[in-house]
mmCIF file of C-alpha atoms and ligand atoms in Angstrom:
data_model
loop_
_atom_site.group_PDB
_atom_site.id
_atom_site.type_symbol
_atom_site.label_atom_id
_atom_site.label_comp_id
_atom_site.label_asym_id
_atom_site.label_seq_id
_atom_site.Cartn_x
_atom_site.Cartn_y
_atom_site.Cartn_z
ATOM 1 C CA UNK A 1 190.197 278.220 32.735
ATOM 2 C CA UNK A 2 186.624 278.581 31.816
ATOM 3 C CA UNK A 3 184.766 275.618 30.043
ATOM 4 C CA UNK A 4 185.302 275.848 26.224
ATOM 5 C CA UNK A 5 181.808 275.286 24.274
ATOM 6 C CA UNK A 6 181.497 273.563 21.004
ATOM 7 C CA UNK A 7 178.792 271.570 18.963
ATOM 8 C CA UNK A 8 177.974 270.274 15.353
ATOM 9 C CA UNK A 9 175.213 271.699 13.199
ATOM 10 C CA UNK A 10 173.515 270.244 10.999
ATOM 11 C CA UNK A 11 169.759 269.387 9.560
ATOM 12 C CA UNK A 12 168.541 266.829 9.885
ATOM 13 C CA UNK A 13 171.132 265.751 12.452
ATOM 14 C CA UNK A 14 169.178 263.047 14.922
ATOM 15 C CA UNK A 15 171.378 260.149 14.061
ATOM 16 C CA UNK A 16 174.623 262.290 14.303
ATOM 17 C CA UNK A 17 177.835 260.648 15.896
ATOM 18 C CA UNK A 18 179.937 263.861 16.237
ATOM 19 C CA UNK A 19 179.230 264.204 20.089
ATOM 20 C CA UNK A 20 180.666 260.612 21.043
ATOM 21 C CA UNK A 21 183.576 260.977 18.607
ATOM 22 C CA UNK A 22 184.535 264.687 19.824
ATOM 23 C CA UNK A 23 183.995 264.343 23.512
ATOM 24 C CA UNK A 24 186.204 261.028 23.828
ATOM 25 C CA UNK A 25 188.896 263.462 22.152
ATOM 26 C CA UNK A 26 188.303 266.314 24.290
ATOM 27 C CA UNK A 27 189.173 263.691 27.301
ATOM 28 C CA UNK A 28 191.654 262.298 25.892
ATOM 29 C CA UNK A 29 193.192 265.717 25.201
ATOM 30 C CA UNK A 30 192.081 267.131 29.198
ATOM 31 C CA UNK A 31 190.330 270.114 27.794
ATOM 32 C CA UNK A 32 187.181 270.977 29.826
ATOM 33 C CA UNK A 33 184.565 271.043 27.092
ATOM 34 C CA UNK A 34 181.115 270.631 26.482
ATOM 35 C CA UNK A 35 179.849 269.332 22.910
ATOM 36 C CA UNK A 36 176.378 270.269 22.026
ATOM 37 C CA UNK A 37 173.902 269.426 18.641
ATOM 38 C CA UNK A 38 172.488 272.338 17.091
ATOM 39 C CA UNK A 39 169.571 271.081 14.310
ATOM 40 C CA UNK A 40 169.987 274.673 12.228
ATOM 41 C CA UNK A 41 167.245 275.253 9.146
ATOM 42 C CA UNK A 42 169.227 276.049 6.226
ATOM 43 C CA UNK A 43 166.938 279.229 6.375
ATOM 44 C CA UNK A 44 167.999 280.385 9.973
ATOM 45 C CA UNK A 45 171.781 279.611 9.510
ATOM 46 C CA UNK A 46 172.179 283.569 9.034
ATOM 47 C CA UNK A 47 169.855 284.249 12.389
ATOM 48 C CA UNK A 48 171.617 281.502 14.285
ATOM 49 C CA UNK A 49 175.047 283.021 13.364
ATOM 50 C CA UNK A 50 175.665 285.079 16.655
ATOM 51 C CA UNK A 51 175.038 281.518 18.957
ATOM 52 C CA UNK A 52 177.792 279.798 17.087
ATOM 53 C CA UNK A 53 179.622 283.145 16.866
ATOM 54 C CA UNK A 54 179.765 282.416 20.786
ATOM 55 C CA UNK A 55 181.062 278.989 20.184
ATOM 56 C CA UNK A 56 184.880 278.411 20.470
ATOM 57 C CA UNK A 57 184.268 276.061 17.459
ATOM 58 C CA UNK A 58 181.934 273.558 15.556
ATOM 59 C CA UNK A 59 181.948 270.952 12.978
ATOM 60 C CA UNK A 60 179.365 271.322 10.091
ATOM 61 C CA UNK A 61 177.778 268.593 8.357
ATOM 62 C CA UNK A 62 174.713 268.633 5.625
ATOM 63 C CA UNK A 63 173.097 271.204 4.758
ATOM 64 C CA UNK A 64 175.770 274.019 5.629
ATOM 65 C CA UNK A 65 178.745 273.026 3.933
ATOM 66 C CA UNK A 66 178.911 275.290 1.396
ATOM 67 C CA UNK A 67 176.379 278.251 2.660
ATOM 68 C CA UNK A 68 178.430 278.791 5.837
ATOM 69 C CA UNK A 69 181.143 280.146 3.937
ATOM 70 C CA UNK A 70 180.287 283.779 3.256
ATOM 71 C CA UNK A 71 179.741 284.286 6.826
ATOM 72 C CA UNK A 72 183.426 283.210 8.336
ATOM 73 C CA UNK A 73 185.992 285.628 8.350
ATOM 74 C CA UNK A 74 188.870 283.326 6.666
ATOM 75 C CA UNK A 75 189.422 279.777 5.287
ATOM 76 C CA UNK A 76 192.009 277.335 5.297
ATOM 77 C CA UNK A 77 193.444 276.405 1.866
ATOM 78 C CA UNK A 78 192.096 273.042 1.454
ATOM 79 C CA UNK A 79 188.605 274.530 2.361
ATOM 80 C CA UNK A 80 189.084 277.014 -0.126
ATOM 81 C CA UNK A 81 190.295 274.310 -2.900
ATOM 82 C CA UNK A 82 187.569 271.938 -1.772
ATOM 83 C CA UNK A 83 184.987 274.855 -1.609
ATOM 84 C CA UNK A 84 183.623 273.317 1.223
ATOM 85 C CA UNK A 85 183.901 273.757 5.603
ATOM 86 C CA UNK A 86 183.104 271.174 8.002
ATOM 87 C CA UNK A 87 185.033 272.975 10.970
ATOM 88 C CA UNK A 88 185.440 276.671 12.101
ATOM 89 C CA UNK A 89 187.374 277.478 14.708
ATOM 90 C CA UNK A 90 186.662 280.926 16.068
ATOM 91 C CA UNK A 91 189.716 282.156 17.650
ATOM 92 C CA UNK A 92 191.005 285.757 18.780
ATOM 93 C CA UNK A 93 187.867 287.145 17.145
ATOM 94 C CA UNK A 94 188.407 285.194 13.803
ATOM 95 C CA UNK A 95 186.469 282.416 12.167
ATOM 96 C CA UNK A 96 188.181 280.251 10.459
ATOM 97 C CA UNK A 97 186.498 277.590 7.991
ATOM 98 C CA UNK A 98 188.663 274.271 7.552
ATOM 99 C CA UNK A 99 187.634 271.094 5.706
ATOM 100 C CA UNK A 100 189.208 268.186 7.606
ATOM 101 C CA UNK A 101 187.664 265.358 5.538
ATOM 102 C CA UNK A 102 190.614 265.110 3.249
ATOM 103 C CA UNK A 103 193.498 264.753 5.566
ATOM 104 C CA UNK A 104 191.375 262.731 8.124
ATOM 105 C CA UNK A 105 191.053 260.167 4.777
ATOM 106 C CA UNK A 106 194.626 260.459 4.258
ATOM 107 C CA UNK A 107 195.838 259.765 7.925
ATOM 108 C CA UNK A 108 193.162 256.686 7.669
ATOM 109 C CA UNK A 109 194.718 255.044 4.705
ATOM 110 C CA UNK A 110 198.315 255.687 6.446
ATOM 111 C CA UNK A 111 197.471 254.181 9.606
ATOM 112 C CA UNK A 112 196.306 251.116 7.771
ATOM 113 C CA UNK A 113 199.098 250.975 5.704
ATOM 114 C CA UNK A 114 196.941 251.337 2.252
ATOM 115 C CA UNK A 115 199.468 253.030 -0.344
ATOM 116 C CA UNK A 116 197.827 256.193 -1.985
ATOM 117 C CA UNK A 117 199.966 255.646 -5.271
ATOM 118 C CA UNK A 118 199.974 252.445 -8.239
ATOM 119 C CA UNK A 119 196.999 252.044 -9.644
ATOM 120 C CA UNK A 120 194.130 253.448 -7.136
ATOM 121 C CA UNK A 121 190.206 252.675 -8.358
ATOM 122 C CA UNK A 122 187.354 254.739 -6.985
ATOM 123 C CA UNK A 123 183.951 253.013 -6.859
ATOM 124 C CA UNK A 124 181.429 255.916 -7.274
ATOM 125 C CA UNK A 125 182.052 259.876 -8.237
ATOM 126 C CA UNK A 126 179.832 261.500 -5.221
ATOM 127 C CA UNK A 127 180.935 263.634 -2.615
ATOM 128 C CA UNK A 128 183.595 261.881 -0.733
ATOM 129 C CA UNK A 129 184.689 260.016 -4.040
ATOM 130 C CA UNK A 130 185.593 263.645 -5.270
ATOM 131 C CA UNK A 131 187.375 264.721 -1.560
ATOM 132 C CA UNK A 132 189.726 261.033 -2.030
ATOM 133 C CA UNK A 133 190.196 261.819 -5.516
ATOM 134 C CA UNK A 134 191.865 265.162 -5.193
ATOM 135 C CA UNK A 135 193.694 263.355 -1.909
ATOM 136 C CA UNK A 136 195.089 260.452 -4.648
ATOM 137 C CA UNK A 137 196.125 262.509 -7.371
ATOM 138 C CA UNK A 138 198.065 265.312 -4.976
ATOM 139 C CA UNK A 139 199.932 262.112 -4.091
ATOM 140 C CA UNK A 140 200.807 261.391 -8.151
ATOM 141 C CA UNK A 141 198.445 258.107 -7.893
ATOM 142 C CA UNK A 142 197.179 256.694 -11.254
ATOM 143 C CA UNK A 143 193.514 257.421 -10.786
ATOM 144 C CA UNK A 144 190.363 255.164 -12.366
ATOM 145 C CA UNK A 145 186.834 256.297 -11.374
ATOM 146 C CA UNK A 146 184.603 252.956 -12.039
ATOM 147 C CA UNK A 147 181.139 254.442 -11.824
ATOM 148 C CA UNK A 148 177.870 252.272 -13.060
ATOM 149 C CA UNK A 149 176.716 253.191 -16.657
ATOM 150 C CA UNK A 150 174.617 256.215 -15.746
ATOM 151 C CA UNK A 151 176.829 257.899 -13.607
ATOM 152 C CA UNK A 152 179.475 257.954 -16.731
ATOM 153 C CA UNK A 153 178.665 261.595 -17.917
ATOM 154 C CA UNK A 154 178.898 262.713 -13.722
ATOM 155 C CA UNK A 155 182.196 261.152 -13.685
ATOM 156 C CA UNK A 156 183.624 262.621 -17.153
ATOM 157 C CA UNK A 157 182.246 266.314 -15.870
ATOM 158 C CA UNK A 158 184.061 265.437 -12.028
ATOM 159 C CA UNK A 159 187.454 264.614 -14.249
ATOM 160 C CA UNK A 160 187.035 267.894 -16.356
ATOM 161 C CA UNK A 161 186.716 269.242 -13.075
ATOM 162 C CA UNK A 162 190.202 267.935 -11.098
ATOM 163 C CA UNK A 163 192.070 268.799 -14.738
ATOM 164 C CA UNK A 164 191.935 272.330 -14.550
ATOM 165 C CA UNK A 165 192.811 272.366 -11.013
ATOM 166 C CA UNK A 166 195.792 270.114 -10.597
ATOM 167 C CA UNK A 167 198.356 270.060 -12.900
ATOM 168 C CA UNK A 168 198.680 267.026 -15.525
ATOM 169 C CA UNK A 169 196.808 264.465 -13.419
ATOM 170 C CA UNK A 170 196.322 260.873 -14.228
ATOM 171 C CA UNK A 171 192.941 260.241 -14.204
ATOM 172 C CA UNK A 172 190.332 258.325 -15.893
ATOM 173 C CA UNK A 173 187.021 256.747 -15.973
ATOM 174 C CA UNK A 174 185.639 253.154 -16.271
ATOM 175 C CA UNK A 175 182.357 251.448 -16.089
ATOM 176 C CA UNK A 176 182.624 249.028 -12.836
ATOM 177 C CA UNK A 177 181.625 245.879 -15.102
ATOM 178 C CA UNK A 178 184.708 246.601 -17.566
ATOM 179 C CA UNK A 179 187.275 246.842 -14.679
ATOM 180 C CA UNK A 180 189.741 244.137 -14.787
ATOM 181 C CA UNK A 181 193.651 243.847 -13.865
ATOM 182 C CA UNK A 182 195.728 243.695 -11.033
ATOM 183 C CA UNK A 183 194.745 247.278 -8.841
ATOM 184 C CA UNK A 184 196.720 248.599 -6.013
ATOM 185 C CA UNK A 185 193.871 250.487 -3.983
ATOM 186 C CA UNK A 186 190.676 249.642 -4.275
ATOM 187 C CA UNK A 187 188.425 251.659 -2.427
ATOM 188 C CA UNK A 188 184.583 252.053 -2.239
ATOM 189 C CA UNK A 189 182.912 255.428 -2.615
ATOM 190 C CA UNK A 190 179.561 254.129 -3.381
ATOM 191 C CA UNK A 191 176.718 253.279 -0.257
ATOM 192 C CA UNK A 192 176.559 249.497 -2.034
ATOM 193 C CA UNK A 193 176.891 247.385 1.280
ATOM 194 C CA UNK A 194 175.708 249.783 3.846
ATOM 195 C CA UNK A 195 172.593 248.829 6.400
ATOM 196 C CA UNK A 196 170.570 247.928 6.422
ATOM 197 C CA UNK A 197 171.079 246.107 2.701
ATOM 198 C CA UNK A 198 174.633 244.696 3.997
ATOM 199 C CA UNK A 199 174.169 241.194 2.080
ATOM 200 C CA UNK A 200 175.678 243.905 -0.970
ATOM 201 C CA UNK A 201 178.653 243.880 -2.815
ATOM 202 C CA UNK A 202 180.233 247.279 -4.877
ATOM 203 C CA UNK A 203 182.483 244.401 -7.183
ATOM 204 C CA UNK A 204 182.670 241.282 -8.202
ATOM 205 C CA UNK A 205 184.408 238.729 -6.350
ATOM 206 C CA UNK A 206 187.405 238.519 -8.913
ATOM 207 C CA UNK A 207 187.942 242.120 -8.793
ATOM 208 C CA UNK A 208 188.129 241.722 -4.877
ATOM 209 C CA UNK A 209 190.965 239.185 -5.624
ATOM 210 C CA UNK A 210 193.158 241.496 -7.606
ATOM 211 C CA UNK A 211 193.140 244.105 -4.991
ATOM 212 C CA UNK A 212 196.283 244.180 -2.541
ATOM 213 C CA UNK A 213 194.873 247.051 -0.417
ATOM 214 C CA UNK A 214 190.583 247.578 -0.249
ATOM 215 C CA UNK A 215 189.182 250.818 1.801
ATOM 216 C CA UNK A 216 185.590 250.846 2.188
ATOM 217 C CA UNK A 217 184.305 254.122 3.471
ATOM 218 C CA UNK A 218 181.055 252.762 4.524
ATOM 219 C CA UNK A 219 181.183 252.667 8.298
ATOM 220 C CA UNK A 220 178.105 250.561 8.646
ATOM 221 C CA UNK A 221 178.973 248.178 9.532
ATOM 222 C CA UNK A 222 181.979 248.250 10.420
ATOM 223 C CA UNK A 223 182.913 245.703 8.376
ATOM 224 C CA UNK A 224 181.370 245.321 5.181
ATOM 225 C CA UNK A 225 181.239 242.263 2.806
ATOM 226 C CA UNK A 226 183.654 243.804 0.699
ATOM 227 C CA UNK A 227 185.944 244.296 3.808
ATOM 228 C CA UNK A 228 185.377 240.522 4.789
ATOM 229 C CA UNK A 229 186.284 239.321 1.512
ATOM 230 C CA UNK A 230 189.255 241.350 1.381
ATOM 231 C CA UNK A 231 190.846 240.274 4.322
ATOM 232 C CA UNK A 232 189.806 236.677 3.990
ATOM 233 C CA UNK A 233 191.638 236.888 0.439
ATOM 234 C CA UNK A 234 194.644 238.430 2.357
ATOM 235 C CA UNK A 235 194.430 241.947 1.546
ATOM 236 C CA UNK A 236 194.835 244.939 3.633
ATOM 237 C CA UNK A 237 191.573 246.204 4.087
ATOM 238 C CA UNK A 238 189.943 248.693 6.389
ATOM 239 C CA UNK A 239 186.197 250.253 6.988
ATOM 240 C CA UNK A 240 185.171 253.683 6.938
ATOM 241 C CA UNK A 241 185.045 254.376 10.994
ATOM 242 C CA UNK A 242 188.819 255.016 10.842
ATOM 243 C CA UNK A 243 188.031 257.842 8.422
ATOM 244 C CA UNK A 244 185.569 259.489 10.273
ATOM 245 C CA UNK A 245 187.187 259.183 13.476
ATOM 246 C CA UNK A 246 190.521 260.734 11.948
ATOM 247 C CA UNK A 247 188.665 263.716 10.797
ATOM 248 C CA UNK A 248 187.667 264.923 14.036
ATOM 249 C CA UNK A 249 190.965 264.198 15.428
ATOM 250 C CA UNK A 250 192.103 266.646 12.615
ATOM 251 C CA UNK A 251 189.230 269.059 13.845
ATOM 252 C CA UNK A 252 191.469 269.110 17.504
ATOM 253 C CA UNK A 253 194.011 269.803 15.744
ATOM 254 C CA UNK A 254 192.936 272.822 14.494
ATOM 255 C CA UNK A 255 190.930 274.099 17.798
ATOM 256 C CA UNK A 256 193.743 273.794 20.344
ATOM 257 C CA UNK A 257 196.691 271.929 18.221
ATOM 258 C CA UNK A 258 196.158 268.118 20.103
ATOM 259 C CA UNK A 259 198.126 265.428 19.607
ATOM 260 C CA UNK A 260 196.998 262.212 19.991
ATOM 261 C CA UNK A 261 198.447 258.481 21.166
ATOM 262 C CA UNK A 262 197.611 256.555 18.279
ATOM 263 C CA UNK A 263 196.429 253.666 20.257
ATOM 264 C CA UNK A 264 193.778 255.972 22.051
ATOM 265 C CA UNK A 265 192.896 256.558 18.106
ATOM 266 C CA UNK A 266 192.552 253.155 17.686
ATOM 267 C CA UNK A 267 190.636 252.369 20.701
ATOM 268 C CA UNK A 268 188.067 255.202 19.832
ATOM 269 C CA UNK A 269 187.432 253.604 16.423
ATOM 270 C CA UNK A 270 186.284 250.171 17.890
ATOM 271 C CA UNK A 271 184.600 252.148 20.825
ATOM 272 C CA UNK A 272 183.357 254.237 17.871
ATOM 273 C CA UNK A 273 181.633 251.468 15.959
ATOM 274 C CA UNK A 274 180.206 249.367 19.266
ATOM 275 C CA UNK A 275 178.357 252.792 20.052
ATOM 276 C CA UNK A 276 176.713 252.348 16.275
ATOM 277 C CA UNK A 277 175.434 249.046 16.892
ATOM 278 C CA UNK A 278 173.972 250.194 20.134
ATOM 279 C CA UNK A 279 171.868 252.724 18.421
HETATM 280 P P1 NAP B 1 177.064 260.507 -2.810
HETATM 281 O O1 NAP B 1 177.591 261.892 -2.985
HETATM 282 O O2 NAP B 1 175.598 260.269 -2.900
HETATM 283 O O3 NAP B 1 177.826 259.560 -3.868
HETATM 284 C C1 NAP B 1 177.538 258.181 -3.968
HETATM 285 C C2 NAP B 1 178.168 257.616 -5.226
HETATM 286 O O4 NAP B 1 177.837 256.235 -5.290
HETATM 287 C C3 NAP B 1 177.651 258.242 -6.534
HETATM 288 O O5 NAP B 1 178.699 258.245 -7.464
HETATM 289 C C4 NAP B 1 176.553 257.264 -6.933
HETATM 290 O O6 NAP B 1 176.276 257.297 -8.309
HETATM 291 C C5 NAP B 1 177.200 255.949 -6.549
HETATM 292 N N1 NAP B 1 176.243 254.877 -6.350
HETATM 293 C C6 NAP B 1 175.097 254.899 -5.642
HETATM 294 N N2 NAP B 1 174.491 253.704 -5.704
HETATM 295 C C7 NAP B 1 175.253 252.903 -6.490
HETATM 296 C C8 NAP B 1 175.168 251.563 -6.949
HETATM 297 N N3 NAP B 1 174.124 250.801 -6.611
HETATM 298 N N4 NAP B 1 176.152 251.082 -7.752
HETATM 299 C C9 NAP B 1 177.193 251.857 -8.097
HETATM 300 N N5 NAP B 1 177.345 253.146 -7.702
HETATM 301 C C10 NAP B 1 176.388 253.657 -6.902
HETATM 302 O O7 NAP B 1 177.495 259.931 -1.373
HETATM 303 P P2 NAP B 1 178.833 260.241 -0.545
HETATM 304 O O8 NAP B 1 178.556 261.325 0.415
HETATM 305 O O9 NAP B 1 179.962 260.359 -1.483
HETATM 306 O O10 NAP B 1 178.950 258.901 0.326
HETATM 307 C C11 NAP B 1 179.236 257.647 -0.254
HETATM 308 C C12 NAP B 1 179.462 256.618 0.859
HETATM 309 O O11 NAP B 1 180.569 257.035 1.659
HETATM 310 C C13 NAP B 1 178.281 256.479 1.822
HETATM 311 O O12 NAP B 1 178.162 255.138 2.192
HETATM 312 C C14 NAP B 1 178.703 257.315 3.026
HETATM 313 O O13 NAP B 1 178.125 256.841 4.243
HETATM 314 C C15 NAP B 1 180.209 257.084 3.030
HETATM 315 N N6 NAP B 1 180.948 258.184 3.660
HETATM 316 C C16 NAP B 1 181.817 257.861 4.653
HETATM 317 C C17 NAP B 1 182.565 258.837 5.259
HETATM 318 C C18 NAP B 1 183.523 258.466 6.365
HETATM 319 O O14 NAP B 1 183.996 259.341 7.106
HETATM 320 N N7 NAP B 1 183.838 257.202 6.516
HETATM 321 C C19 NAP B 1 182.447 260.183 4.856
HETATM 322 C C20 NAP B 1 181.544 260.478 3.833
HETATM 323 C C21 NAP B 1 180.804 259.463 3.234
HETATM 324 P P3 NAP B 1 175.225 258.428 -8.891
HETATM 325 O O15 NAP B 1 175.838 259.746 -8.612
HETATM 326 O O16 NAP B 1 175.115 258.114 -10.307
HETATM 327 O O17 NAP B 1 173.965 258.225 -8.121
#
């Protein structure tokens, strides 16, 4: 069989850690691949179309989320719902848009055993806040956004948002210095603790306490402050590399259907996060 060709475009994409992630899978998997980086303009996406037209697939990150989707011949339904591709598959003359971020956040909170239902708090009402919100409320989770004062009206227009497209969800908004109680999920959504200002904090130490389960999606470093505190108060906690690692594994799934050993997943997340520090 001939060597299948795939990449990740993006702009700017010099820090990008698609190519580790993605060949380690393709090993894994034994599929002869190559994985190559394709900086795209947002202005020459439409010229480049016909090189990653010869592609058998690609993952997408910023800018061409949303503007690749006219051009592909079909999406998934959760790219459609999310409005948004960060994988196309072309296939049999087809290509097919899929968003894998939501079920690649999904499989990370299973594989850490962090429950998706109680009382679930989102730090922050940005991009993936939105993808983990839809993810929490499919699941019938009790959803709080806690958002700092000015991002209260961005939060109450996100929430008008998710209530006319899912039926009767539970969801509401907080500021993050008026959260208190016991919460079931906490999880961060917000870039407070990421390097290089890692000394950072999204909560305050109390509100760390009355967390059972804490996801951070910041994946450096791999673990943040938050996560330290977490664990060292006994909670479940887990850092943002499982989440990004899990959506590529998703994006296999979809190019040639592999299934993975998930200690191999495992391994590629700490493998995953050594290659960040090296960089
Ligand atoms: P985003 O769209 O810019 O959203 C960031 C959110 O954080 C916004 O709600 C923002 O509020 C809020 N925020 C920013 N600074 C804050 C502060 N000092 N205090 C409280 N809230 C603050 O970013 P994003 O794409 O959602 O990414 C958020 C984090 O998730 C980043 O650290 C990113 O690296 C990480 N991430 C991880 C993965 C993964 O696979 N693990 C995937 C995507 C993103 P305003 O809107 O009011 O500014």
């Amino acid at each position: 069989m001939s060597k299948k060709k795939y990449a990740v475009i993006g702009h700017p994409i010099g820090h990008t850690m698609s190519p580790f992630i993605h060949k380690r899978l393709f090993e894994l998997s034994g599929i002869d691949a190559s994985y190559g980086v394709l900086d795209i303009n947002p202005e020459n996406l439409k010229n480049e179309y016909s090189t990653l037209r010869g592609l058998d697939g690609y993952n997408i990150t910023i800018p061409h989320k949303q503007a690749i989707i006219p051009l592909l011949n079909e999406l998934d339904s959760k790219a459609e719902m999310y409005g948004s591709v960060n994988t196309v598959s072309n296939r049999d003359g087809i290509s097919k848009g899929f968003t894998t971020d939501p079920d690649g956040f999904v499989k990370a909170l299973e594989y850490a055993s962090i429950p998706l239902s109680g009382r679930v708090v989102i730090l922050g009402c940005g991009g993936v806040a939105r993808t983990m919100a839809y993810e929490a409320l499919l699941k019938n989770a009790s959803l709080e956004f806690a958002v700092r004062p000015q991002s209260v009206p961005k939060a109450q227009k996100l929430i008008a948002e998710i209530k006319s497209t899912l039926k009767n969800p539970d969801v509401s908004c907080v500021e993050i210095g008026a959260l208190s109680g016991d919460i079931t999920t906490l999880i961060n959504a917000t870039p407070v603790g990421m390097s290089p200002k890692t000394e950072l904090q999204p909560v305050s130490d109390e509100i760390i306490k009355s967390s059972a389960n804490v996801y951070d999606a910041i994946y450096n470093p791999l673990e943040t402050v938050l996560i330290k505190k977490a664990r060292s108060n006994g909670s479940n906690a887990e850092g943002g590399m499982s989440m990004l690692v899990w959506q590529a594994v998703v994006a296999h799934k979809h190019w040639d259907g592999s299934n993975y050993d998930v200690k191999d997943i495992e391994q590629l997340c700490v493998d995953a996060a050594k290659e960040l520090m090296k960089r």
